[in-house]
Coordinates of C-alpha atoms in Angstrom, one line a residue:
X351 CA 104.0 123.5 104.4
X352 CA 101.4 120.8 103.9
X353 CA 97.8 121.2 105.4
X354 CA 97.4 119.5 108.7
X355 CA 93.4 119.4 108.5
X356 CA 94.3 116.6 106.1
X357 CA 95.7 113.5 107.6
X358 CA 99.1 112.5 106.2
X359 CA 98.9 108.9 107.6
X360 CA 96.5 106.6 105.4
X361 CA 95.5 104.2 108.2
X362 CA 94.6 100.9 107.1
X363 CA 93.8 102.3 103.6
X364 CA 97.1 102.3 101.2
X365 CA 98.8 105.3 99.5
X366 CA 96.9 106.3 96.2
X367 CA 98.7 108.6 93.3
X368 CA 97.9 111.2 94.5
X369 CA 99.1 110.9 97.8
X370 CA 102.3 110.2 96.6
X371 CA 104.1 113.3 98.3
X372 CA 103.1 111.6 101.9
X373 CA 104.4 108.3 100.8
X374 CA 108.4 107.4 102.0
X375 CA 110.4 104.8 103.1
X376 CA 109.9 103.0 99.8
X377 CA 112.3 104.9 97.6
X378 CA 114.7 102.1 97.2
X379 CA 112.1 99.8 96.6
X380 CA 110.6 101.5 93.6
X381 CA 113.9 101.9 91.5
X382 CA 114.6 98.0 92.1
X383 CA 110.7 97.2 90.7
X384 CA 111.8 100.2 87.5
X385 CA 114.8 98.3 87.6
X386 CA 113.2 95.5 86.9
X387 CA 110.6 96.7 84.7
X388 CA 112.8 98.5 82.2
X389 CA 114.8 95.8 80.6
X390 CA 111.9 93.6 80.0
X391 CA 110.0 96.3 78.3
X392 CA 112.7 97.3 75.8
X393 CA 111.4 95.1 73.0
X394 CA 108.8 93.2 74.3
X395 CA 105.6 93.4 76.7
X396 CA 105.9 91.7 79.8
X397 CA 104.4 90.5 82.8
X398 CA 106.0 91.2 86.0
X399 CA 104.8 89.6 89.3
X400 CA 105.1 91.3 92.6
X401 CA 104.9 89.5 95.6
X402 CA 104.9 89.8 99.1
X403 CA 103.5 88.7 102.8
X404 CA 100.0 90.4 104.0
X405 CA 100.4 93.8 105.0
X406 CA 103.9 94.2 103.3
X407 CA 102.7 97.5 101.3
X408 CA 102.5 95.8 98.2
X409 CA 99.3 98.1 97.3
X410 CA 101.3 101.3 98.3
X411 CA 104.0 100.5 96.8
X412 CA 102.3 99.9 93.3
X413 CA 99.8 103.0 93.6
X414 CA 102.3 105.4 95.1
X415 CA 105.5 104.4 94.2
X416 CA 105.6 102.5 90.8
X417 CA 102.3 104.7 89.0
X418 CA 104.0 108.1 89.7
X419 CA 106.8 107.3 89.1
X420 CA 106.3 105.9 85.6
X421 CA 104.1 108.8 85.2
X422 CA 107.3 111.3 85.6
X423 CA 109.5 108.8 83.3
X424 CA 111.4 107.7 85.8
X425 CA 115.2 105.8 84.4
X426 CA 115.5 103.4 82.7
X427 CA 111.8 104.1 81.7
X428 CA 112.0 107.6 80.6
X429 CA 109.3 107.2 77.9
X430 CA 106.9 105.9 79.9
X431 CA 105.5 109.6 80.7
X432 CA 103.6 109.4 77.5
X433 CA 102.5 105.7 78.1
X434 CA 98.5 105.8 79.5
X435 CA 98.8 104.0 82.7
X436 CA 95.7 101.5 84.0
X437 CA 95.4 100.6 87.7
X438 CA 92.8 97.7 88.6
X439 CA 92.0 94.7 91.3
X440 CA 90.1 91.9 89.9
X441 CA 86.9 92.0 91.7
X442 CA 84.3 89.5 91.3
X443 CA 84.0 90.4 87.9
X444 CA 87.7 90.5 86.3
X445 CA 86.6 91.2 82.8
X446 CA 84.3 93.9 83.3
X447 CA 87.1 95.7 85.6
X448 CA 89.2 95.7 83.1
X449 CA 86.9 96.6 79.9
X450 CA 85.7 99.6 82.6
X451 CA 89.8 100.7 83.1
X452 CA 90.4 100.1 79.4
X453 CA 87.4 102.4 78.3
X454 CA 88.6 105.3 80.5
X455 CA 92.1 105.0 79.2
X456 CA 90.9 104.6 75.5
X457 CA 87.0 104.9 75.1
X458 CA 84.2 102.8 73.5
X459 CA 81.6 100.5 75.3
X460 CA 82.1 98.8 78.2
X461 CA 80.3 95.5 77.0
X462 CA 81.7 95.4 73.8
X463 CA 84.8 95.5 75.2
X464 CA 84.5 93.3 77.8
X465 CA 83.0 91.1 74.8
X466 CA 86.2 91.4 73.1
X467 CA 88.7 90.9 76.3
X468 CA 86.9 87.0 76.2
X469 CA 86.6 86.4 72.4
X470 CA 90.0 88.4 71.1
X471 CA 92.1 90.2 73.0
X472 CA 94.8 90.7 71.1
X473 CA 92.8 93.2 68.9
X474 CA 91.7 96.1 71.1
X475 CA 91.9 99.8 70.2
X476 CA 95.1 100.8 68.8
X477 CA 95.2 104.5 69.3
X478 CA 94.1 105.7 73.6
X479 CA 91.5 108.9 73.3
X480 CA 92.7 111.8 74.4
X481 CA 96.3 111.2 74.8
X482 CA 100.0 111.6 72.7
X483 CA 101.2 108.5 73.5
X484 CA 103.3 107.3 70.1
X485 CA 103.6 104.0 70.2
X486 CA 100.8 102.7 71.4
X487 CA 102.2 101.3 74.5
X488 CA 100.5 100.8 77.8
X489 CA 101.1 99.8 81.4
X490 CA 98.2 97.6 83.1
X491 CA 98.5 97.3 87.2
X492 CA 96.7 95.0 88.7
X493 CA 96.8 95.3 92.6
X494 CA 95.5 92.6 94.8
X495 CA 95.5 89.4 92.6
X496 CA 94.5 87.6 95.0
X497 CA 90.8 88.3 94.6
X498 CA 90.9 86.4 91.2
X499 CA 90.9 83.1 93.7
X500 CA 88.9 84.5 96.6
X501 CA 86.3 86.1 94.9
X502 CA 85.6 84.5 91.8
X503 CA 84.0 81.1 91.5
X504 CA 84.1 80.8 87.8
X505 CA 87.3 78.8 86.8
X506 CA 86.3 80.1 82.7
X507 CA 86.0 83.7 84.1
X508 CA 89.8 83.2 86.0
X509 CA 91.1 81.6 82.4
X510 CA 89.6 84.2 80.7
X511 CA 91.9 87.2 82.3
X512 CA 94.7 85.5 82.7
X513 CA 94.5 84.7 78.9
X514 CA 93.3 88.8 78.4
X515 CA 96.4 89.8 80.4
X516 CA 98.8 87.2 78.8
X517 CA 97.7 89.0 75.4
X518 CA 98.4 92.1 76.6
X519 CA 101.7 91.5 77.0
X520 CA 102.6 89.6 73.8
X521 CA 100.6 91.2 71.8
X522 CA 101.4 93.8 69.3
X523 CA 101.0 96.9 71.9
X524 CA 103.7 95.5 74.1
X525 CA 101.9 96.3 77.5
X526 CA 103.8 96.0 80.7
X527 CA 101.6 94.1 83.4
X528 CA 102.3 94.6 86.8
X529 CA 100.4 92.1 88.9
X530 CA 100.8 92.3 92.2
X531 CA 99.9 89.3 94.9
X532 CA 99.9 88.2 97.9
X533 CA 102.4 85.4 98.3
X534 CA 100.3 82.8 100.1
X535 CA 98.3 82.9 96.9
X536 CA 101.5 82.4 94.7
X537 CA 100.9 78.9 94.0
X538 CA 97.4 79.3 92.6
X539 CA 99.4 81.7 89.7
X540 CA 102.1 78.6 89.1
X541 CA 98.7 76.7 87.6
X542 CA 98.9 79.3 84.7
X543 CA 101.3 78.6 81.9
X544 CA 100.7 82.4 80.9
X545 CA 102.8 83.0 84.4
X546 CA 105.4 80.3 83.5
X547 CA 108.1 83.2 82.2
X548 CA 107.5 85.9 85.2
X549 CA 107.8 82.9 87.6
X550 CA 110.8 81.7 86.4
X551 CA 112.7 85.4 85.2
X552 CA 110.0 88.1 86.3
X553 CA 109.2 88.2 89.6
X554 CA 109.6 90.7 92.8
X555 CA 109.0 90.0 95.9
X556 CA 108.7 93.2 98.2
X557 CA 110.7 92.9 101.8
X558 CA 109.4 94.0 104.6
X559 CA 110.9 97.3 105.6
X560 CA 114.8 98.1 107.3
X561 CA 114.6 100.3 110.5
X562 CA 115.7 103.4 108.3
X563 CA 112.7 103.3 106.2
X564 CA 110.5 102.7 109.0
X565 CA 111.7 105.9 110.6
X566 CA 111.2 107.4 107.3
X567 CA 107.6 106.4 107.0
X568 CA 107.2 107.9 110.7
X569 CA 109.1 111.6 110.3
X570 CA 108.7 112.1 106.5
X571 CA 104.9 112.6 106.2
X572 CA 104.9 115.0 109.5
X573 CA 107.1 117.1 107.9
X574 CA 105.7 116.9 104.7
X575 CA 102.9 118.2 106.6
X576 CA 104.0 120.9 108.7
X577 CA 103.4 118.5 112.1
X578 CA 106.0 118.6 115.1
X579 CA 106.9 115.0 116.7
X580 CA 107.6 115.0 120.1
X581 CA 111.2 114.1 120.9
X582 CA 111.5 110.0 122.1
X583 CA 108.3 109.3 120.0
X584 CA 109.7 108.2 117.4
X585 CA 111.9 106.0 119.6
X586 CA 109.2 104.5 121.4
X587 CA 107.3 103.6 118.0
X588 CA 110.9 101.5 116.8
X589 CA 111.1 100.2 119.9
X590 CA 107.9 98.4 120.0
X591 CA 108.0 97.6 116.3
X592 CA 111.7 95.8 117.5
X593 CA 109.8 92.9 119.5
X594 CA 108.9 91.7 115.8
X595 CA 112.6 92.7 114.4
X596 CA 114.0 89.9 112.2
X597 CA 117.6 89.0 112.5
X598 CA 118.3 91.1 109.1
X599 CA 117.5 94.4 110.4
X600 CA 114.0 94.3 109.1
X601 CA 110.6 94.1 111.0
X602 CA 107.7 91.7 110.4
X603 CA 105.8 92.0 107.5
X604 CA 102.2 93.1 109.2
X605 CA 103.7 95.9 111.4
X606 CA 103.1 98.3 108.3
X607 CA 98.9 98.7 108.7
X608 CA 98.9 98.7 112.5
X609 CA 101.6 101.5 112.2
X610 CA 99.7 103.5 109.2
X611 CA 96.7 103.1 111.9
X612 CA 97.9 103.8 115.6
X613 CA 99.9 107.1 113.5
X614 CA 96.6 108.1 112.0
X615 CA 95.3 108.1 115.4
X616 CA 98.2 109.9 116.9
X617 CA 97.4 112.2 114.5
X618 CA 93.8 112.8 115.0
X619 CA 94.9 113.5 119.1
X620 CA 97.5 115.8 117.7
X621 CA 97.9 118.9 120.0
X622 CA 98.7 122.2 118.2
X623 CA 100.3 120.7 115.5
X624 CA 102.4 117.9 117.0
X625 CA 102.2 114.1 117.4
X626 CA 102.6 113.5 121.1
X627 CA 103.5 110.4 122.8
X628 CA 100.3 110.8 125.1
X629 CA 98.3 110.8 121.8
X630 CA 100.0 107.7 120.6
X631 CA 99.2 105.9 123.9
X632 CA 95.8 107.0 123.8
X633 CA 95.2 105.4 120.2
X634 CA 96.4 102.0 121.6
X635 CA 100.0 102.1 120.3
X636 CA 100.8 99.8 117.2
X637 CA 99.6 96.4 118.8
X638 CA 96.0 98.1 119.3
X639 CA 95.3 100.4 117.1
X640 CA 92.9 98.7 115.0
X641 CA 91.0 97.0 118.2
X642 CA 90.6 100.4 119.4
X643 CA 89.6 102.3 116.5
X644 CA 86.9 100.1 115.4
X645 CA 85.8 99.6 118.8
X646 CA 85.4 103.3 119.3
X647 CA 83.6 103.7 116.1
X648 CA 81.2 100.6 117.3
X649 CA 80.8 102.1 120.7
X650 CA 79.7 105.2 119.3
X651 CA 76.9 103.6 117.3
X652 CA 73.0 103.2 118.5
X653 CA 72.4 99.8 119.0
X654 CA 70.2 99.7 116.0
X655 CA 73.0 100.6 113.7
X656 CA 75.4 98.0 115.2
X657 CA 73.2 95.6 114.0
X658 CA 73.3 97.2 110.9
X659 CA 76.8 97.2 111.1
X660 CA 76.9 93.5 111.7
X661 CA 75.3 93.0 108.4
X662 CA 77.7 95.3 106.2
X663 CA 80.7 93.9 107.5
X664 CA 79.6 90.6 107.2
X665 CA 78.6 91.6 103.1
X666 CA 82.2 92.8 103.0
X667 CA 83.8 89.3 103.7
X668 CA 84.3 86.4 102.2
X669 CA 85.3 83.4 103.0
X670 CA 87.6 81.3 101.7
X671 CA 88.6 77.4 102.0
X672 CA 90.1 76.3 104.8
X673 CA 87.6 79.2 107.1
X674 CA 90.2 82.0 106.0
X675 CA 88.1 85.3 105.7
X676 CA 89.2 87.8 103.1
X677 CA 87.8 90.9 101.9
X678 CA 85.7 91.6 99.1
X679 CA 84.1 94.4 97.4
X680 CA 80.2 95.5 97.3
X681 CA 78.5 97.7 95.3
X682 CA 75.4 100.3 97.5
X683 CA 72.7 98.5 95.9
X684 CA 74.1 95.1 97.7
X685 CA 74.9 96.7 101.1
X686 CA 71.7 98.2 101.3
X687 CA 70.1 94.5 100.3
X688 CA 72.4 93.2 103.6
X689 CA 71.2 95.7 105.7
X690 CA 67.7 95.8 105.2
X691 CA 67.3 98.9 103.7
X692 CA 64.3 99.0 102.1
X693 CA 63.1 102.6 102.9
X694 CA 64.9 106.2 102.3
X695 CA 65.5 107.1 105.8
X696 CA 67.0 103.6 106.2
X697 CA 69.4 103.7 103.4
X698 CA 70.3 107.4 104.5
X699 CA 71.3 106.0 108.2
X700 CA 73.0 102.9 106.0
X701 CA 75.4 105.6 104.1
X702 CA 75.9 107.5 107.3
X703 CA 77.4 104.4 108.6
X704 CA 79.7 103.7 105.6
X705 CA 81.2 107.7 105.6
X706 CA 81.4 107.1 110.1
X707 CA 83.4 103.8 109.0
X708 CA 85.4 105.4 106.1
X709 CA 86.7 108.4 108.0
X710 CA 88.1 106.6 110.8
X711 CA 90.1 104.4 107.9
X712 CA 87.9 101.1 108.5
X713 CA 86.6 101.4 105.3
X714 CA 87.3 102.5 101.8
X715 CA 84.6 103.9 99.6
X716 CA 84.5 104.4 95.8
X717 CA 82.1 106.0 93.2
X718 CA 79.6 102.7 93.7
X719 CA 80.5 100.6 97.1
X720 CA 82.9 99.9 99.8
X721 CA 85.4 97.4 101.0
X722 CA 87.1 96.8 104.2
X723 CA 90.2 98.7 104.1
X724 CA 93.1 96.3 105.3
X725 CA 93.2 92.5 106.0
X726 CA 94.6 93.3 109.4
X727 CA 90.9 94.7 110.4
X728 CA 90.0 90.5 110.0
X729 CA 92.5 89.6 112.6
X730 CA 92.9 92.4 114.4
X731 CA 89.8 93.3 115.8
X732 CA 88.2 90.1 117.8
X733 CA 84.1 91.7 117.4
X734 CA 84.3 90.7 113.6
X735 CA 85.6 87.6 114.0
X736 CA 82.8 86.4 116.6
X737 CA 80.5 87.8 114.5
X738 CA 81.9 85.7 111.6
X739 CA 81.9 82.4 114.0
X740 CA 78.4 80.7 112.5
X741 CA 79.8 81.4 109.6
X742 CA 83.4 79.9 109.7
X743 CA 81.9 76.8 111.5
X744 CA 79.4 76.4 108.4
X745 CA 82.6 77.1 106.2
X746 CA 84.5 74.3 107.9
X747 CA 81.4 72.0 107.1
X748 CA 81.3 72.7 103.5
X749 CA 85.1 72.2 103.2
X750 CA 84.8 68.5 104.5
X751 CA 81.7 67.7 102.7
X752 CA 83.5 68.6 99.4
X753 CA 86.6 66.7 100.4
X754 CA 84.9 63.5 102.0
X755 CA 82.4 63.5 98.4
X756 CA 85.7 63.6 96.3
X757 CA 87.3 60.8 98.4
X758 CA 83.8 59.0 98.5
X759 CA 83.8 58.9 94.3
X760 CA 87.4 58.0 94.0
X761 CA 86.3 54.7 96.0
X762 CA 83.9 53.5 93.5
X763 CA 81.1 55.2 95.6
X764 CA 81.8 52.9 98.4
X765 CA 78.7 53.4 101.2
X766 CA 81.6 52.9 103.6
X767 CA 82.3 56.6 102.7
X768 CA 79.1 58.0 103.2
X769 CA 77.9 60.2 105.9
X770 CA 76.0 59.1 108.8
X771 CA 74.4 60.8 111.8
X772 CA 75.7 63.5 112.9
X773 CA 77.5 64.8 109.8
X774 CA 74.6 64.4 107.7
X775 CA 72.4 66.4 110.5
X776 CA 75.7 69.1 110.1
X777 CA 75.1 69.4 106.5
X778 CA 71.6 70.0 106.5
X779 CA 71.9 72.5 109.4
X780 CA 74.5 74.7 107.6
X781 CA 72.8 74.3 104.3
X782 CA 70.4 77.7 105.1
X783 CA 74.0 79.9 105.6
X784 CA 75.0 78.2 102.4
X785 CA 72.3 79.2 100.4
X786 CA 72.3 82.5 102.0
X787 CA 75.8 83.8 100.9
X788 CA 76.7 82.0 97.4
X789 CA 79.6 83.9 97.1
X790 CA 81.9 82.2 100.0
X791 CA 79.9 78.9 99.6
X792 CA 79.3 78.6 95.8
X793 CA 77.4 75.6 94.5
X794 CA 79.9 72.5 95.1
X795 CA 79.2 70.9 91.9
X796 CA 77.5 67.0 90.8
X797 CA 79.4 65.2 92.8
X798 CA 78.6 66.9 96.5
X799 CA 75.0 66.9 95.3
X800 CA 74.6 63.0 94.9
X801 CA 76.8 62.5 97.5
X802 CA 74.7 64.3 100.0
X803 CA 71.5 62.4 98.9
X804 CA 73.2 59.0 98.8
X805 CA 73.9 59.5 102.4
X806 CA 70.1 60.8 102.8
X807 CA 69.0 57.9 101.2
X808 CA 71.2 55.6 103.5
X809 CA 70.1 56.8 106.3
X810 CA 66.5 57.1 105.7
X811 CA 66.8 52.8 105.1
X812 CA 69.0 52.9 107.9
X813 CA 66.2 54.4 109.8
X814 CA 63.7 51.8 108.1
X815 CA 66.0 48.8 109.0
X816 CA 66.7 49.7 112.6
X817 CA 62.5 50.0 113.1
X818 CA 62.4 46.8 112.1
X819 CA 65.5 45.5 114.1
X820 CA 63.2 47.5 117.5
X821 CA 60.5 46.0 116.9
X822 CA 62.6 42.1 116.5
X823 CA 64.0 43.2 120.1
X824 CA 61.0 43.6 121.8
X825 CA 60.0 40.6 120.9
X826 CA 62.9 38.8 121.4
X827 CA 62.4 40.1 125.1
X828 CA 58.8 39.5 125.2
X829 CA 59.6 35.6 124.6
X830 CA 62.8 35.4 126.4
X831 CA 60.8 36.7 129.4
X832 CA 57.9 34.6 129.2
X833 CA 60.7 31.0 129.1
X834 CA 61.9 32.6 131.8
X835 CA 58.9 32.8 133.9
X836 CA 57.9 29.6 132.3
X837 CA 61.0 27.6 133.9
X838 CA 60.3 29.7 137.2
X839 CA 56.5 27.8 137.0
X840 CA 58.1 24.8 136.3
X841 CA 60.2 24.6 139.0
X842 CA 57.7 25.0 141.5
X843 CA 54.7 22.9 139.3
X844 CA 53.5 20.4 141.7
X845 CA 53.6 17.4 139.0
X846 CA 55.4 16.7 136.0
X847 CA 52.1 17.0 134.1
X848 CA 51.9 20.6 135.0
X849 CA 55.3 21.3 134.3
X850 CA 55.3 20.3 130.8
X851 CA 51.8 22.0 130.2
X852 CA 54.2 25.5 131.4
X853 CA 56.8 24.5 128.9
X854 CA 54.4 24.2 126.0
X855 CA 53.0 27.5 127.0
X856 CA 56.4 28.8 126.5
X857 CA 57.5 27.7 123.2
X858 CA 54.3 28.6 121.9
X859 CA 55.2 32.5 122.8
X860 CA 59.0 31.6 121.2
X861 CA 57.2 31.1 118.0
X862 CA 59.7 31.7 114.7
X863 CA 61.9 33.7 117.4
X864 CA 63.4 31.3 118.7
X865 CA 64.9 27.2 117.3
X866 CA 61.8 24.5 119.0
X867 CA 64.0 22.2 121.3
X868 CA 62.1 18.9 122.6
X869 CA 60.4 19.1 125.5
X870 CA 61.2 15.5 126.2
X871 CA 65.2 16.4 126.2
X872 CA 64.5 18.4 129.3
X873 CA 62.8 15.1 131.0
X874 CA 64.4 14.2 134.4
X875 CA 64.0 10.6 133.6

């Protein structure tokens, strides 16, 4: 009988460790990954990469299926009980997140491993603190590799890791490193020739899930729990999850969160112990979970901290190119910068609004910061993205500014290329978003720079040049005006002397405007 105070639904968050007793559905899929994992690590390190759409449970699978089970020396691993086993995401900071996971797993200084991780990472520690491992083996697993492109701007600091993990894995402690990615950021790992061997022989890619082990996912954590379903529940969850069914009898790859989430809240309407179907309605069903979680959590909320709210979701996002938001991590000390918090009573209301966020499953907190807790809370709840608007328009700007300066030096620096009027006046409006947020807008290198003031310095004699061409204009108009009155006064002169005294007049206002023409040519007789 599990404890029903404690949800057994993770919401948007994935399955850690130690919620491996409420994880199912995923059985199969964690022998194949052993499966696969095993042979490789007979004689040899390895790197295994596991792939998958957005919201497939890569994460979950990883945390809760693959680390306990190498943990219990699951076949064909059975040693791997006594192997230390070290779970990471890149961050912003790869290096340092890995010299933090290495230290807890086998001690010394976080700089001077991190230090060694760049210079030399072949020749770590030999011999983990504070275990019995024999052999010196290890498994590394590094969830969410997709931050290594979203979140890091460096392309030394991305070399750097990959190189680090690369020498994990061929080096003489024979890791195994499990990388796990999203698969619209697969091609960004092809550019690696460390990856060449996993692409070709060792990769996985997770498949979304059958009906079976959907079903599972529902039934097995309520009973895990001690929590009655309602009869036809569990029918009318499969049956909306069907409208997204795949002719292969298995369900679109983003159903997973939104069902983790609109069960959660089933959950947290449960009546004496039991998921009901009026509950489940209530929290939106699958399609509207997330909308109406987060919009209950924002409704809630003084206006004050909405604002505030605003600010720490918008600190929790970056964006990518091509105006694709993803999330990304921040520590309290950068939240707190976001969201004004410059006094104690404003940082307290700041953490109350992180814990109000992290128990409804928006958010995920750690020892030092917080991150959005799913992918599908970016598309999935329409608030956020208005809110992110300025910013994807000024993302779009930056994209096409670093494209049109590329094509711009790959034409000789043709002025053709460069940008006029209304761009330019783009540019310089999104320019103060830029420099606000480095992180999704990080500096665009040499080129971009003389680029942009090329195009400044066009337009500005542009500017100078068309004053001139005005002021030509007007007096162009000024003279055409006066011939034509002149010839008016002409006509109606009452003798020829008159006339050509008005014609005279005229060409005299022409001045260098206009070519002199003969006077006499215009003579009658």
């Amino acid at each position: 009988m599990g404890q029903v105070d404690v949800s057994p639904y993770q919401g948007l968050a994935p399955f850690e460790p130690d919620r491996s007793e409420m994880f199912f559905g995923r059985a199969q899929a964690t022998r194949d990954l052993l499966g696969r994992l095993g042979p490789r690590l007979e004689e040899h390190g390895t790197i295994l990469l596991v792939s998958g759409s957005s919201g497939v449970g890569k994460s979950s699978l990883l945390r809760a299926g693959l680390v306990p089970a190498l943990a219990e020396g699951a076949p064909p691993l059975t040693g791997s009980a006594r192997w230390p086993r070290l779970l990471m995401t890149p961050t912003a900071k790869p290096l340092r997140a890995l010299a933090e996971v290495w230290v807890r797993a086998f001690g010394g200084q976080v700089e001077a491993v991190r230090e060694r991780l760049r210079r030399d990472p072949r020749h770590l520690p030999s011999e983990p603190s504070g275990t019995n491992a024999s052999d010196g083996r290890f498994i590394l697993v590094v969830d969410q590799f997709e931050e290594l492109f979203t979140l890091v701007a460096d392309e030394r600091e991305r070399q750097a890791f990959v190189h680090a993990l690369h020498a994990m894995a061929d080096g003489p402690r024979r890791a195994g490193v499990v990388i796990g990615v999203r698969a619209d950021h697969w091609d960004r790992c092809a550019a690696y020739p460390q990856f060449a061997e996993a692409i070709q022989d060792g990769q996985v890619i997770v498949e979304p899930m059958t009906e079976s082990d959907l079903r599972l996912a529902v039934t097995g954590p309520a009973a895990a729990a001690g929590l009655e379903i309602e009869p036809g529940l569990v029918d009318l969850v499969m049956s909306e999850l069907g409208e997204g069914r795949a002719a292969d009898d298995r369900y679109e790859p983003g159903a997973l969160p939104l069902l983790s989430q609109a069960l959660l809240s089933t959950w947290e309407r449960r009546e004496n112990g039991r998921l009901t179907i009026r509950g489940y309605e209530e929290s939106g069903r699958v399609r509207d979970s997330v909308r109406r979680t987060a919009d209950e959590v924002l409704a809630g909320l003084p206006p004050e901290d909405r604002k505030i709210a605003l600010r720490v979701f918008r600190r929790l996002t970056v964006l990518t190119a091509g105006g694709r938001a993803a999330r990304r991590r921040a520590t309290l000390t950068e939240i707190h910068a976001a969201a004004a918090a410059d006094s104690a009573e404003r940082r307290e209301r700041v953490e109350a609004l992180l814990s109000a966020l992290a128990g409804r499953r928006l958010l995920t907190l750690n020892e030092d910061g917080a991150e959005i807790a799913h992918d599908a809370l970016l598309t999935g709840w329409p608030p956020l993205r208005q809110w992110l608007e300025p910013d994807l328009t000024a993302q779009a700007v930056y994209d096409g500014l670093v494209e049109d300066a590329g094509r711009w030096a790959d034409n000789g620096r043709d002025s053709a290329f460069l940008y006029r009027g209304a761009r330019l006046l783009a540019v310089q409006d999104a320019r103060p978003r830029w420099d606000r947020d480095p992180d999704s807008f990080p500096p665009p290198g040499p080129t971009v720079t003389e680029f942009v003031a090329a195009s400044a310095k066009a337009a500005r004699k542009a500017s100078r040049r068309g004053l001139v061409i005005a002021g030509l204009v007007v007096l162009s108009l000024l003279a055409v005006t006066a011939a034509l009155l002149a010839v008016a006064g002409w006509r109606n002169a009452p003798t020829p002397e008159a006339r050509y005294s008005l014609l005279d007049a005229a060409a005299d206002l022409r001045g260098p405007l206009t070519q002199p023409r003969r006077v006499g040519a215009l003579h009658p007789g």
